[in-house]
Structure formats: C-alpha cells, structure tokens
CSV table of C-alpha atoms and ligand atoms in Angstrom, one decimal:
chain,number,residue,atom,x,y,z
A,536,MET,CA,-5.5,-78.9,-1.3
A,537,PRO,CA,-6.0,-79.0,3.3
A,538,ALA,CA,-7.5,-75.8,4.1
A,539,LEU,CA,-10.3,-75.6,6.6
A,540,VAL,CA,-11.9,-73.1,8.2
A,541,LEU,CA,-13.6,-74.1,11.7
A,542,LEU,CA,-16.1,-72.1,12.8
A,543,GLY,CA,-19.2,-71.2,15.1
A,544,ALA,CA,-22.7,-72.6,13.7
A,545,GLN,CA,-25.1,-70.8,16.5
A,546,TRP,CA,-24.2,-68.3,18.3
A,547,GLY,CA,-20.5,-68.8,19.4
A,548,ASP,CA,-19.2,-70.6,22.6
A,549,GLU,CA,-20.2,-73.6,20.7
A,550,GLY,CA,-16.5,-75.2,21.8
A,551,LYS,CA,-14.6,-74.0,18.7
A,552,GLY,CA,-11.0,-74.1,21.2
A,553,LYS,CA,-11.5,-78.2,21.6
A,554,ALA,CA,-12.4,-78.9,18.2
A,555,THR,CA,-9.0,-76.3,16.5
A,556,ASP,CA,-6.9,-78.1,19.6
A,557,LEU,CA,-8.2,-81.4,18.6
A,558,LEU,CA,-6.4,-80.5,15.3
A,559,GLY,CA,-4.0,-79.1,16.5
A,560,GLY,CA,-1.7,-81.9,16.6
A,561,SER,CA,-1.6,-82.4,13.1
A,562,VAL,CA,-2.4,-78.8,11.6
A,563,ASP,CA,0.6,-76.5,10.0
A,564,TYR,CA,-1.2,-73.1,10.3
A,565,VAL,CA,-3.9,-71.7,12.9
A,566,VAL,CA,-5.4,-68.5,11.6
A,567,ARG,CA,-7.9,-66.3,13.6
A,568,TYR,CA,-9.1,-64.2,10.6
A,569,GLN,CA,-12.0,-61.7,12.4
A,570,GLY,CA,-12.9,-60.5,15.6
A,571,GLY,CA,-10.7,-59.7,18.5
A,572,ASN,CA,-10.2,-60.1,22.1
A,573,ASN,CA,-14.0,-60.2,22.0
A,574,ALA,CA,-13.7,-64.4,21.3
A,575,GLY,CA,-13.0,-66.7,24.2
A,576,HIS,CA,-11.8,-69.9,23.8
A,577,THR,CA,-10.9,-72.1,26.6
A,578,VAL,CA,-8.8,-75.0,25.5
A,579,VAL,CA,-8.3,-77.9,28.4
A,580,VAL,CA,-4.7,-79.8,28.0
A,581,GLY,CA,-4.2,-82.4,30.6
A,582,ASP,CA,-5.1,-80.5,33.7
A,583,GLN,CA,-4.1,-77.7,32.5
A,584,LYS,CA,-7.2,-75.1,31.8
A,585,TYR,CA,-6.0,-72.0,28.8
A,586,ALA,CA,-8.9,-69.1,28.4
A,587,LEU,CA,-7.8,-67.7,25.1
A,588,HIS,CA,-9.3,-64.3,23.9
A,589,LEU,CA,-7.0,-63.0,20.6
A,590,LEU,CA,-4.8,-65.9,19.9
A,591,PRO,CA,-5.3,-68.7,17.7
A,592,SER,CA,-5.4,-72.2,20.0
A,593,GLY,CA,-2.9,-73.5,17.6
A,594,ILE,CA,-1.0,-71.4,20.1
A,595,LEU,CA,-0.8,-74.5,22.4
A,596,SER,CA,0.7,-77.0,19.8
A,597,PRO,CA,4.1,-77.1,19.2
A,598,GLY,CA,4.7,-77.1,15.9
A,599,CYS,CA,2.5,-75.5,14.9
A,600,THR,CA,3.0,-71.6,13.5
A,601,PRO,CA,-0.5,-69.2,14.6
A,602,VAL,CA,-1.5,-66.4,12.5
A,603,ILE,CA,-3.2,-63.3,13.7
A,604,GLY,CA,-4.8,-62.6,10.4
A,605,ASN,CA,-5.7,-59.2,8.6
A,606,GLY,CA,-9.2,-59.2,9.5
A,607,VAL,CA,-8.5,-59.3,12.6
A,608,VAL,CA,-8.8,-56.5,15.3
A,609,VAL,CA,-5.8,-56.5,17.9
A,610,ASP,CA,-5.3,-54.4,21.5
A,611,PRO,CA,-1.7,-54.9,22.2
A,612,SER,CA,-2.4,-54.7,26.1
A,613,VAL,CA,-4.8,-57.8,25.5
A,614,LEU,CA,-1.8,-59.3,23.1
A,615,LEU,CA,1.3,-58.7,25.1
A,616,SER,CA,-0.2,-60.0,28.6
A,617,GLU,CA,-2.1,-62.8,27.2
A,618,LEU,CA,1.7,-63.9,25.7
A,619,SER,CA,3.0,-63.5,28.6
A,620,GLY,CA,0.7,-65.7,30.7
A,621,LEU,CA,0.9,-68.4,28.2
A,622,ASN,CA,4.9,-68.0,29.0
A,623,GLU,CA,5.1,-68.2,32.1
A,624,ARG,CA,3.1,-71.1,32.4
A,625,GLY,CA,6.1,-72.4,29.7
A,626,VAL,CA,4.4,-72.1,26.5
A,627,ASP,CA,6.5,-71.2,23.4
A,628,THR,CA,5.0,-68.3,21.8
A,629,SER,CA,8.0,-67.6,19.6
A,630,LYS,CA,6.0,-68.7,15.9
A,631,LEU,CA,3.0,-66.1,16.8
A,632,LEU,CA,2.6,-64.2,12.9
A,633,ILE,CA,0.7,-61.1,13.0
A,634,SER,CA,-0.5,-59.6,10.0
A,635,GLY,CA,0.9,-56.3,9.5
A,636,ASN,CA,-2.5,-54.7,7.9
A,637,ALA,CA,-4.5,-56.2,11.2
A,638,HIS,CA,-6.3,-52.8,12.6
A,639,ILE,CA,-5.5,-51.7,16.4
A,640,ILE,CA,-8.2,-51.6,19.0
A,641,THR,CA,-7.1,-47.9,20.5
A,642,PRO,CA,-7.8,-47.1,24.3
A,643,TYR,CA,-10.3,-44.7,22.2
A,644,ASN,CA,-11.8,-47.2,20.7
A,645,VAL,CA,-12.8,-48.8,24.0
A,646,THR,CA,-14.0,-45.7,25.3
A,647,VAL,CA,-16.4,-45.5,22.2
A,648,ASP,CA,-17.4,-48.5,22.8
A,649,LYS,CA,-18.4,-48.8,25.9
A,650,VAL,CA,-20.6,-44.8,26.1
A,651,THR,CA,-22.1,-45.4,22.9
A,652,GLU,CA,-23.7,-48.6,24.7
A,653,ARG,CA,-24.2,-46.7,28.2
A,654,PHE,CA,-26.0,-44.2,25.7
A,655,LEU,CA,-28.7,-47.0,23.7
A,656,GLY,CA,-29.7,-48.1,27.6
A,657,LYS,CA,-32.1,-50.6,26.7
A,658,ARG,CA,-32.0,-50.8,22.7
A,659,LYS,CA,-28.0,-51.6,23.4
A,660,ILE,CA,-26.0,-54.4,22.1
A,661,GLY,CA,-24.8,-56.0,25.2
A,662,THR,CA,-21.4,-56.0,23.0
A,663,THR,CA,-18.3,-57.3,25.2
A,664,GLY,CA,-17.1,-54.0,25.5
A,665,ARG,CA,-13.7,-54.7,24.7
A,666,GLY,CA,-13.7,-52.0,21.7
A,667,ILE,CA,-14.3,-54.2,18.9
A,668,GLY,CA,-17.2,-52.4,17.1
A,669,PRO,CA,-15.7,-48.9,17.2
A,670,THR,CA,-12.5,-50.4,15.7
A,671,TYR,CA,-14.5,-51.9,12.7
A,672,ALA,CA,-16.1,-48.8,11.8
A,673,ASP,CA,-12.8,-46.8,11.7
A,674,LYS,CA,-11.2,-49.4,9.5
A,675,ILE,CA,-14.4,-49.0,7.0
A,676,ASN,CA,-14.1,-44.6,7.9
A,677,ARG,CA,-10.5,-45.5,6.6
A,678,VAL,CA,-9.7,-43.9,9.8
A,679,GLY,CA,-8.5,-46.8,11.5
A,680,ILE,CA,-4.9,-47.6,13.0
A,681,ARG,CA,-2.6,-51.0,11.8
A,682,VAL,CA,0.1,-52.6,13.1
A,683,GLN,CA,2.7,-51.9,10.2
A,684,ASP,CA,1.2,-47.3,11.6
A,685,LEU,CA,3.2,-48.3,14.6
A,686,TYR,CA,6.8,-48.5,12.5
A,687,ASP,CA,6.1,-44.8,11.5
A,688,GLU,CA,5.7,-42.8,13.5
A,689,SER,CA,4.5,-39.5,11.9
A,690,ILE,CA,2.6,-41.4,10.2
A,691,LEU,CA,1.1,-42.9,12.8
A,692,THR,CA,0.3,-38.8,15.0
A,693,GLN,CA,-1.2,-38.0,11.6
A,694,LYS,CA,-3.5,-41.2,11.0
A,695,VAL,CA,-4.2,-40.8,15.3
A,696,GLU,CA,-5.3,-37.2,14.9
A,697,ALA,CA,-7.5,-38.3,12.2
A,698,ALA,CA,-9.7,-40.6,14.2
A,699,LEU,CA,-9.9,-38.6,16.8
A,700,ASP,CA,-10.8,-35.3,15.1
A,701,VAL,CA,-14.7,-35.8,15.3
A,702,LYS,CA,-14.7,-39.0,18.0
A,703,ASN,CA,-13.3,-35.7,20.8
A,704,GLN,CA,-15.9,-33.5,19.4
A,705,MET,CA,-18.1,-36.7,20.1
A,706,LEU,CA,-16.9,-37.3,23.6
A,707,THR,CA,-16.9,-34.1,24.9
A,708,LYS,CA,-20.0,-32.7,23.1
A,709,LEU,CA,-22.3,-35.1,22.7
A,710,TYR,CA,-21.3,-37.9,26.3
A,711,ASN,CA,-20.0,-35.1,28.5
A,712,ARG,CA,-16.2,-36.8,28.6
A,713,ARG,CA,-13.1,-35.4,28.8
A,714,ALA,CA,-11.2,-35.2,25.4
A,715,ILE,CA,-8.4,-37.7,24.3
A,716,ALA,CA,-5.3,-36.0,23.9
A,717,VAL,CA,-3.5,-37.5,20.7
A,718,GLU,CA,0.4,-37.5,22.5
A,719,GLN,CA,-0.7,-39.9,25.0
A,720,VAL,CA,-2.5,-42.1,22.3
A,721,VAL,CA,0.6,-42.4,19.8
A,722,GLU,CA,3.3,-42.8,22.8
A,723,GLU,CA,1.2,-45.3,24.4
A,724,LEU,CA,1.0,-47.1,20.9
A,725,LEU,CA,5.0,-46.4,20.2
A,726,GLY,CA,5.3,-47.9,23.3
A,727,TYR,CA,4.2,-51.4,22.0
A,728,ALA,CA,6.0,-51.5,19.0
A,729,ASP,CA,9.1,-53.2,19.5
A,730,LYS,CA,7.4,-56.0,21.6
A,731,LEU,CA,5.4,-56.6,18.7
A,732,ALA,CA,7.9,-56.3,16.3
A,733,PRO,CA,9.5,-60.1,16.1
A,734,TYR,CA,5.2,-60.9,14.8
A,735,VAL,CA,4.7,-59.1,12.2
A,736,ALA,CA,4.8,-60.6,8.9
A,737,ASP,CA,3.3,-60.7,5.3
A,738,THR,CA,0.6,-63.3,6.1
A,739,VAL,CA,-1.1,-63.2,3.2
A,740,LEU,CA,2.3,-64.0,1.5
A,741,VAL,CA,3.1,-66.6,4.2
A,742,LEU,CA,-0.2,-68.4,4.1
A,743,ASN,CA,-0.1,-68.8,0.0
A,744,GLU,CA,3.3,-70.1,-0.3
A,745,ALA,CA,2.1,-72.4,3.1
A,746,LEU,CA,-0.8,-73.8,1.6
A,747,GLU,CA,1.5,-74.2,-2.2
A,748,GLN,CA,3.9,-76.3,-0.6
A,749,ASP,CA,0.4,-78.4,0.7
A,750,LYS,CA,0.6,-77.7,4.5
A,751,VAL,CA,-2.7,-77.7,6.6
A,752,VAL,CA,-3.8,-74.2,7.0
A,753,LEU,CA,-6.5,-74.3,9.7
A,754,PHE,CA,-8.7,-71.1,9.8
A,755,GLU,CA,-10.6,-70.3,13.3
A,756,GLY,CA,-13.7,-68.5,13.8
A,757,GLY,CA,-14.5,-66.0,16.6
A,758,GLN,CA,-18.4,-65.4,17.8
A,759,GLY,CA,-20.8,-67.6,15.5
A,760,THR,CA,-23.0,-67.8,12.3
A,761,LEU,CA,-25.6,-65.8,14.2
A,762,LEU,CA,-23.6,-63.2,15.3
A,763,ASP,CA,-22.0,-62.6,12.1
A,764,ILE,CA,-22.3,-58.7,10.7
A,765,ASP,CA,-24.3,-59.9,7.0
A,766,HIS,CA,-25.5,-63.0,8.0
A,767,GLY,CA,-26.7,-63.3,11.8
A,768,THR,CA,-29.8,-61.6,13.6
A,769,TYR,CA,-28.8,-57.9,13.0
A,770,PRO,CA,-28.4,-55.4,14.7
A,771,PHE,CA,-27.2,-58.0,17.4
A,772,VAL,CA,-24.0,-59.3,16.0
A,773,THR,CA,-20.7,-58.3,16.2
A,774,SER,CA,-19.0,-56.0,13.5
A,775,SER,CA,-17.0,-59.1,11.1
A,776,ASN,CA,-17.4,-61.9,9.3
A,777,PRO,CA,-17.1,-64.8,11.2
A,778,THR,CA,-19.0,-66.9,8.6
A,779,ALA,CA,-16.6,-69.0,5.7
A,780,GLY,CA,-16.4,-66.3,3.5
A,781,GLY,CA,-14.4,-64.1,6.0
A,782,ALA,CA,-11.8,-66.6,6.0
A,783,CYS,CA,-10.7,-65.7,2.7
A,784,THR,CA,-11.0,-61.4,2.9
A,785,GLY,CA,-9.7,-61.8,6.7
A,786,ALA,CA,-6.6,-64.3,5.9
A,787,GLY,CA,-5.9,-62.8,2.0
A,788,VAL,CA,-6.0,-66.5,0.9
A,789,GLY,CA,-9.2,-67.1,-2.9
A,790,PRO,CA,-12.2,-69.0,-2.2
A,791,THR,CA,-10.9,-72.1,-4.7
A,792,LYS,CA,-8.2,-73.0,-1.4
A,793,ILE,CA,-10.6,-73.7,1.2
A,794,SER,CA,-11.5,-77.5,1.2
A,795,ARG,CA,-13.6,-78.4,4.1
A,796,VAL,CA,-15.9,-76.0,6.1
A,797,ILE,CA,-16.4,-77.6,10.0
A,798,GLY,CA,-19.4,-76.1,12.1
A,799,ILE,CA,-19.0,-76.9,15.6
A,800,LEU,CA,-22.3,-77.1,16.6
A,801,LYS,CA,-23.3,-77.0,20.4
A,802,ALA,CA,-25.9,-79.9,22.0
A,803,TYR,CA,-28.2,-77.3,22.5
A,804,THR,CA,-27.7,-73.5,22.2
A,805,THR,CA,-26.5,-70.1,23.6
A,806,ARG,CA,-26.3,-67.0,23.5
A,807,VAL,CA,-24.5,-63.9,25.2
A,808,GLY,CA,-25.9,-60.6,25.0
A,809,ALA,CA,-29.3,-58.8,23.9
A,810,GLY,CA,-31.1,-60.3,21.0
A,811,PRO,CA,-33.9,-62.8,19.9
A,812,PHE,CA,-33.3,-66.1,20.3
A,813,PRO,CA,-35.6,-68.7,19.9
A,814,THR,CA,-35.4,-72.0,22.0
A,815,GLU,CA,-34.9,-69.3,25.3
A,816,LEU,CA,-35.7,-71.1,28.5
A,817,PHE,CA,-36.6,-69.4,31.8
A,818,ASP,CA,-36.7,-72.0,33.4
A,819,GLU,CA,-35.3,-74.5,35.8
A,820,ASP,CA,-34.2,-76.4,32.3
A,821,GLY,CA,-32.4,-73.5,31.1
A,822,GLU,CA,-30.9,-73.3,34.9
A,823,ALA,CA,-29.9,-76.9,34.7
A,824,LEU,CA,-28.5,-76.7,30.7
A,825,ARG,CA,-26.1,-73.4,32.5
A,826,ARG,CA,-24.7,-74.9,35.5
A,827,ILE,CA,-24.0,-78.5,33.9
A,828,GLY,CA,-22.3,-76.7,30.7
A,829,GLY,CA,-20.7,-74.2,32.9
A,830,GLU,CA,-22.6,-71.4,30.5
A,831,ARG,CA,-20.3,-68.1,32.0
A,832,GLY,CA,-18.9,-66.4,28.9
A,833,VAL,CA,-14.7,-67.3,28.7
A,834,THR,CA,-14.7,-63.2,28.4
A,835,THR,CA,-17.0,-61.1,29.6
A,836,GLY,CA,-17.5,-64.0,32.9
A,837,ARG,CA,-21.8,-62.9,31.8
A,838,ASP,CA,-23.9,-65.8,32.5
A,839,ARG,CA,-24.5,-67.4,29.0
A,840,ARG,CA,-28.3,-67.8,28.0
A,841,CYS,CA,-29.6,-71.2,27.5
A,842,GLY,CA,-32.3,-73.1,25.5
A,843,TRP,CA,-32.5,-76.0,23.5
A,844,PHE,CA,-31.4,-77.4,20.3
A,845,ASP,CA,-32.0,-75.4,17.2
A,846,ALA,CA,-32.4,-77.1,13.9
A,847,VAL,CA,-33.1,-74.0,12.1
A,848,ILE,CA,-30.2,-72.2,12.8
A,849,ALA,CA,-28.1,-75.3,11.6
A,850,ARG,CA,-29.4,-75.2,8.5
A,851,TYR,CA,-28.9,-71.9,7.9
A,852,ALA,CA,-25.4,-72.1,9.1
A,853,THR,CA,-25.0,-75.3,6.6
A,854,ARG,CA,-26.2,-73.5,3.8
A,855,VAL,CA,-24.3,-69.8,4.3
A,856,ASN,CA,-21.6,-71.2,5.3
A,857,GLY,CA,-21.4,-74.1,3.0
A,858,LEU,CA,-20.5,-76.3,5.5
A,859,THR,CA,-19.0,-80.3,4.7
A,860,ASP,CA,-19.2,-81.0,8.6
A,861,PHE,CA,-20.4,-80.5,11.6
A,862,PHE,CA,-18.5,-80.8,15.0
A,863,LEU,CA,-21.5,-81.5,17.9
A,864,THR,CA,-20.2,-80.2,21.0
A,865,LYS,CA,-21.1,-80.9,25.0
A,866,LEU,CA,-23.4,-83.7,24.4
A,867,ASP,CA,-22.5,-85.3,28.1
A,868,VAL,CA,-24.0,-81.9,29.1
A,869,LEU,CA,-27.7,-83.4,28.4
A,870,THR,CA,-27.3,-86.4,30.1
A,871,GLY,CA,-29.8,-87.0,32.7
A,872,TRP,CA,-33.4,-85.9,30.7
A,873,GLU,CA,-35.6,-87.8,30.2
A,874,GLN,CA,-37.1,-86.0,26.6
A,875,ILE,CA,-35.2,-83.6,24.7
A,876,PRO,CA,-37.0,-81.1,22.9
A,877,VAL,CA,-35.6,-80.0,19.6
A,878,CYS,CA,-36.8,-77.2,17.9
A,879,VAL,CA,-37.6,-78.3,13.9
A,880,ALA,CA,-39.2,-75.2,13.3
A,881,TYR,CA,-41.0,-71.6,13.9
A,882,GLU,CA,-44.5,-71.2,14.3
A,883,ILE,CA,-44.4,-67.1,13.2
A,884,ASP,CA,-47.8,-65.7,13.5
A,885,GLY,CA,-49.3,-68.6,12.9
A,886,ARG,CA,-47.6,-70.0,10.0
A,887,ARG,CA,-45.6,-73.2,10.3
A,888,VAL,CA,-41.5,-72.1,9.0
A,889,GLU,CA,-39.1,-74.3,8.1
A,890,GLU,CA,-35.7,-72.1,7.4
A,891,LEU,CA,-34.5,-68.6,9.2
A,892,PRO,CA,-37.1,-65.5,8.0
A,893,TYR,CA,-35.0,-62.6,6.8
A,894,SER,CA,-37.3,-60.0,8.3
A,895,GLN,CA,-35.9,-59.1,11.6
A,896,THR,CA,-39.9,-58.8,12.6
A,897,ASP,CA,-39.9,-62.4,12.1
A,898,PHE,CA,-37.5,-63.7,13.4
A,899,HIS,CA,-38.5,-61.5,16.5
A,900,HIS,CA,-42.2,-63.2,16.3
A,901,ALA,CA,-40.5,-66.7,16.1
A,902,LYS,CA,-42.0,-69.6,18.4
A,903,PRO,CA,-39.9,-73.2,18.0
A,904,VAL,CA,-42.1,-75.8,17.0
A,905,TYR,CA,-40.9,-78.8,19.3
A,906,GLU,CA,-40.1,-82.9,18.4
A,907,MET,CA,-39.3,-84.4,21.5
A,908,LEU,CA,-36.9,-86.7,21.5
A,909,PRO,CA,-36.0,-90.0,24.1
A,910,GLY,CA,-32.9,-88.8,26.3
A,911,TRP,CA,-30.7,-91.0,28.5
A,912,ASN,CA,-29.0,-91.6,32.2
A,913,GLU,CA,-25.6,-93.1,31.2
A,914,ASP,CA,-21.8,-91.4,31.5
A,915,ILE,CA,-21.1,-90.5,28.0
A,916,SER,CA,-17.7,-88.8,28.5
A,917,LYS,CA,-15.7,-92.2,28.4
A,918,VAL,CA,-17.2,-92.9,25.3
A,919,LYS,CA,-14.8,-93.5,22.3
A,920,SER,CA,-17.0,-94.8,19.4
A,921,PHE,CA,-20.4,-93.6,17.9
A,922,SER,CA,-21.0,-97.3,18.5
A,923,ASP,CA,-20.9,-97.4,22.3
A,924,LEU,CA,-23.3,-94.1,22.6
A,925,PRO,CA,-26.3,-95.6,24.3
A,926,LYS,CA,-28.6,-95.8,21.7
A,927,ASN,CA,-30.7,-92.9,22.3
A,928,ALA,CA,-27.7,-90.9,22.1
A,929,GLN,CA,-26.9,-91.9,19.0
A,930,ALA,CA,-30.5,-91.2,18.0
A,931,TYR,CA,-30.6,-87.7,19.2
A,932,VAL,CA,-27.3,-87.3,17.0
A,933,LYS,CA,-28.6,-88.8,13.9
A,934,ALA,CA,-31.4,-86.7,14.7
A,935,LEU,CA,-29.6,-83.5,14.5
A,936,GLU,CA,-27.6,-84.9,11.3
A,937,GLU,CA,-30.8,-85.3,9.2
A,938,MET,CA,-32.5,-82.0,10.6
A,939,SER,CA,-28.6,-80.2,9.9
A,940,GLY,CA,-28.3,-80.8,6.6
A,941,ALA,CA,-24.4,-81.8,6.7
A,942,PRO,CA,-22.5,-84.9,8.6
A,943,ILE,CA,-21.4,-85.0,12.0
A,944,SER,CA,-17.8,-85.9,12.1
A,945,ALA,CA,-16.9,-85.6,15.5
A,946,ILE,CA,-18.6,-85.5,18.8
A,947,GLY,CA,-17.3,-84.1,22.2
A,948,VAL,CA,-18.1,-86.0,25.5
A,949,GLY,CA,-16.6,-83.8,28.2
A,950,PRO,CA,-14.3,-81.2,27.9
A,951,GLY,CA,-10.4,-82.7,27.9
A,952,ARG,CA,-8.6,-83.0,24.7
A,953,THR,CA,-9.0,-86.5,24.7
A,954,GLU,CA,-13.0,-86.6,25.3
A,955,THR,CA,-14.0,-86.9,21.2
A,956,ILE,CA,-15.5,-89.6,19.3
A,957,GLU,CA,-14.4,-89.4,16.0
A,958,ILE,CA,-16.2,-90.2,13.1
A,959,ASN,CA,-15.1,-89.1,9.9
A,960,SER,CA,-11.5,-88.0,10.1
A,961,PHE,CA,-11.2,-84.1,8.8
A,962,LEU,CA,-8.3,-84.1,7.5
B,2088,IMP,P1,-18.7,-57.2,20.2
B,2088,IMP,O1,-18.3,-58.3,19.5
B,2088,IMP,O2,-17.9,-57.2,21.4
B,2088,IMP,O3,-19.6,-55.8,20.1
B,2088,IMP,O4,-20.7,-57.9,20.9
B,2088,IMP,C1,-21.3,-58.1,20.1
B,2088,IMP,C2,-21.8,-59.2,20.1
B,2088,IMP,O5,-21.3,-60.3,19.4
B,2088,IMP,C3,-22.3,-59.4,21.7
B,2088,IMP,O6,-24.3,-60.0,21.5
B,2088,IMP,C4,-21.6,-60.0,22.4
B,2088,IMP,O7,-22.4,-60.8,23.8
B,2088,IMP,C5,-21.4,-60.8,20.9
B,2088,IMP,N1,-20.2,-61.5,21.1
B,2088,IMP,C6,-18.7,-61.1,21.1
B,2088,IMP,N2,-17.9,-62.1,21.1
B,2088,IMP,C7,-18.6,-63.5,21.3
B,2088,IMP,C8,-17.7,-64.7,22.1
B,2088,IMP,O8,-17.0,-64.9,21.0
B,2088,IMP,N3,-19.1,-64.8,21.8
B,2088,IMP,C9,-20.9,-65.0,22.0
B,2088,IMP,N4,-20.8,-63.7,21.7
B,2088,IMP,C10,-19.9,-62.9,21.3
C-alpha cells in the first residue's frame, strides 16, 4: 500500500520541500496533515525558487493532487495570496483540496499569538506569530471555527461570538487592547467563502478511496519531530503533531495504511525560536554553517540557530516516528571542514547519556559528547551516485546512518531538484 509519510527528524527546516518535490512527480496526492503557515518549504524548480508556507509542495507537480487535511490550521488570506502568487507564475492550482474540517486561523488568533508572546517577555516561545497556537487552543477548547462554518452565516456568527466572549475580556482587561467586533470578523471570513468553495472537500473520503485504488499518497509533515507538542522539547514546540501518528489523525487514515515513514535529516542541526539545543554553536563555525547553508527562516526571515549533527536526536526521531528511511539533506554545506564533529551522546550532570532524556531539566543540562569525523574538500554538488562521493563524505554518511538507526536512502547535495543522490527508491 503506497502511503508514505515524510517528516522532519530534527527541529524543522531540514529541506522537506526538496524531498517532497523529488517524489511529487510520481505520487498522486501530497497531503499536509498539521501546522499552518508557520511552515516554510523552499522548492527550486529549474531557475525558479518557490517559497511555500501553507500549500503542500506537491502543488508544483502537475498530475499531483495537493490536499490540506483536517489537522491543518488555515489562514484564508495567506492561502489565497499564496494561490494567486503561484497562478501569476503560471502554476495551475485548480486541483487543490481543502478539508472542510480544517480549522481557520482567524484575525483574533493572530492577535492573541502576538500579545501573549509579548506578555511572556523573557519566557516567550519565539513563535512565528501566525496564530497557530491560539487556533489549536480554540480547537481543543471546542470554540474553533472550521472551513465548513464559512458556509452557514448563522452558525459562523454564533461561533465567532463564543470564541470572542472570553478573548475580548482578556484583550481589554489583561492586555489593555481594544475589543474585537464579532461583525467585523464574520464579514471578513464570509468574504473568503466563495473563493475557497471550489477547493473544499471531504478529504478523508477522497484519500481513503485513493488508497483503496492503490494510488500513491504522500503525507507531508510541517515543522519537525522535536517541535511536536507531545514528543518535542515542550514547551518550546509548535501546537500540533508533526510526528508520524499525526498523519493518521490529521488526514483521517488508519495507521495500518502507512507503508513507509521517511525522516528528513539535515547533515547538521538548526533551530529557530527559543528552547534547548545541545549542539548549538556560537562561534565562527556556527556562522559559517548559517552563511553557507542559507539558514534564514523562509517564513519569518529570522536567522536560524546552527550546530553540529546530533545523533541522539536522530535516534529519537527514528523511535518516535517508526522511521523506515532517512533523506539526508545539505551534505554539500559541510564541504571544506577539515574535521566535522558529530554529537554521539550527551553528558548530563557528569553522566554519559545515549538516548534523549525525557526530563526537560536533564535536556537543558545536556552537553554534547563529540566524535570527530574527517572532512572533504571536493565539490560534491554534481555527484549522482554514492560511490562517487569523496571517501570521507561516504564515511560521514555511513557513520550517521549507523548512529541514527535507519538507512539513509537519499542524499541532498545542492538545492536544485536534480542535486540528489538516490540510494534506495522510496516507491
Ligand atoms: P509556532 O508554530 O508559530 O507556534 O511556533 C512554535 C515554535 O515552533 C517556535 O520555536 C517556532 O520558531 C517553531 N516553528 C514553527 N514552524 C516552524 C518551521 O516550519 N520550521 C522551524 N521552526 C518552526
């Protein structure tokens, strides 16, 4: 049964867009199952660079049906401007399907995201400020607005009223902001209804029927394993489940349908926002990784924090996702270092620890234990087969594979669509 999950094995930004896009030509459906426009995929097609935030990267592959699943939170204004931006560049977006059960990021959710972050001060999460957390909070509090609500004005009004009831008290009394008018929100949301209507569908039914017909379905996670609300570095996480189980709940397919789970793994580590990061570098090596790797957020434009590869995290990702394969990205960025440190374990309060500690306190105290691997100087961006990589680059990949617990089935050696070494086919 060809249902694949593709997700970030670290803190996001591992280069998922490139991997999804590589498979996009041979898959029938590409599905996003969680997150919203906090994600950022960069896909390079020919000399064109596309930055996608909410849309599944399959939108760039003709023949592929892109799906926004029920687990996603949708900001309609962002979605419509992303669609028109693509249309202006000649990309056909008419096949897109959006779950009627997906929740809508309303303007007040964005406001609440920003004011609460400001209120947290030093303790802030460093969110993308796109309203993601507050929208999921409304979903769990059962005061969320769903895409289907746009098509019943009376219900929509009642739901917006319910959602703003407490929020307006909070905004005015606690945060000293103006109250948000129900009518204004309802009017704005209704303005999106007709524009979104052609895309709204029962995506659960569509996807399950597709799987019954043996179509290839690719579930594309946003963010990454360590940003997962349950399995990540809580509370410095996003508010959804990028890990593999999230594909089931966020798209409405049973776990028995998933045949392969591919973890995207950067050859080093990056993170945006606050929170612990044991291999983070504050020296010229970190600066060099940022510069050479172009490590600046696609969504927020923030510089990413950079550090060496962390095998403890990779092993953890294998475990919590049941990974069957890795796609190793950005190996080319490491070209030119004489020796490359790789974190093989942590030292926590004088103890050597091989696996990710479940205690937040321990993780905050974790210091990386490094093993040095020899580097290479040759340009590897044109290499097409594993055996043509410099010997030390081969050894680096093999070492990572051994430490991480799943086979590395593809390697990214440059940003372009074709700059990939395929070792095992994903399909
Ligand atoms: P939120 O998802 O905007 O609520 O932000 C929560 C945390 O997740 C922050 O540390 C963000 O920087 C991080 N985050 C959210 N989306 C991404 C992403 O696509 N890549 C990397 N980090 C992300």
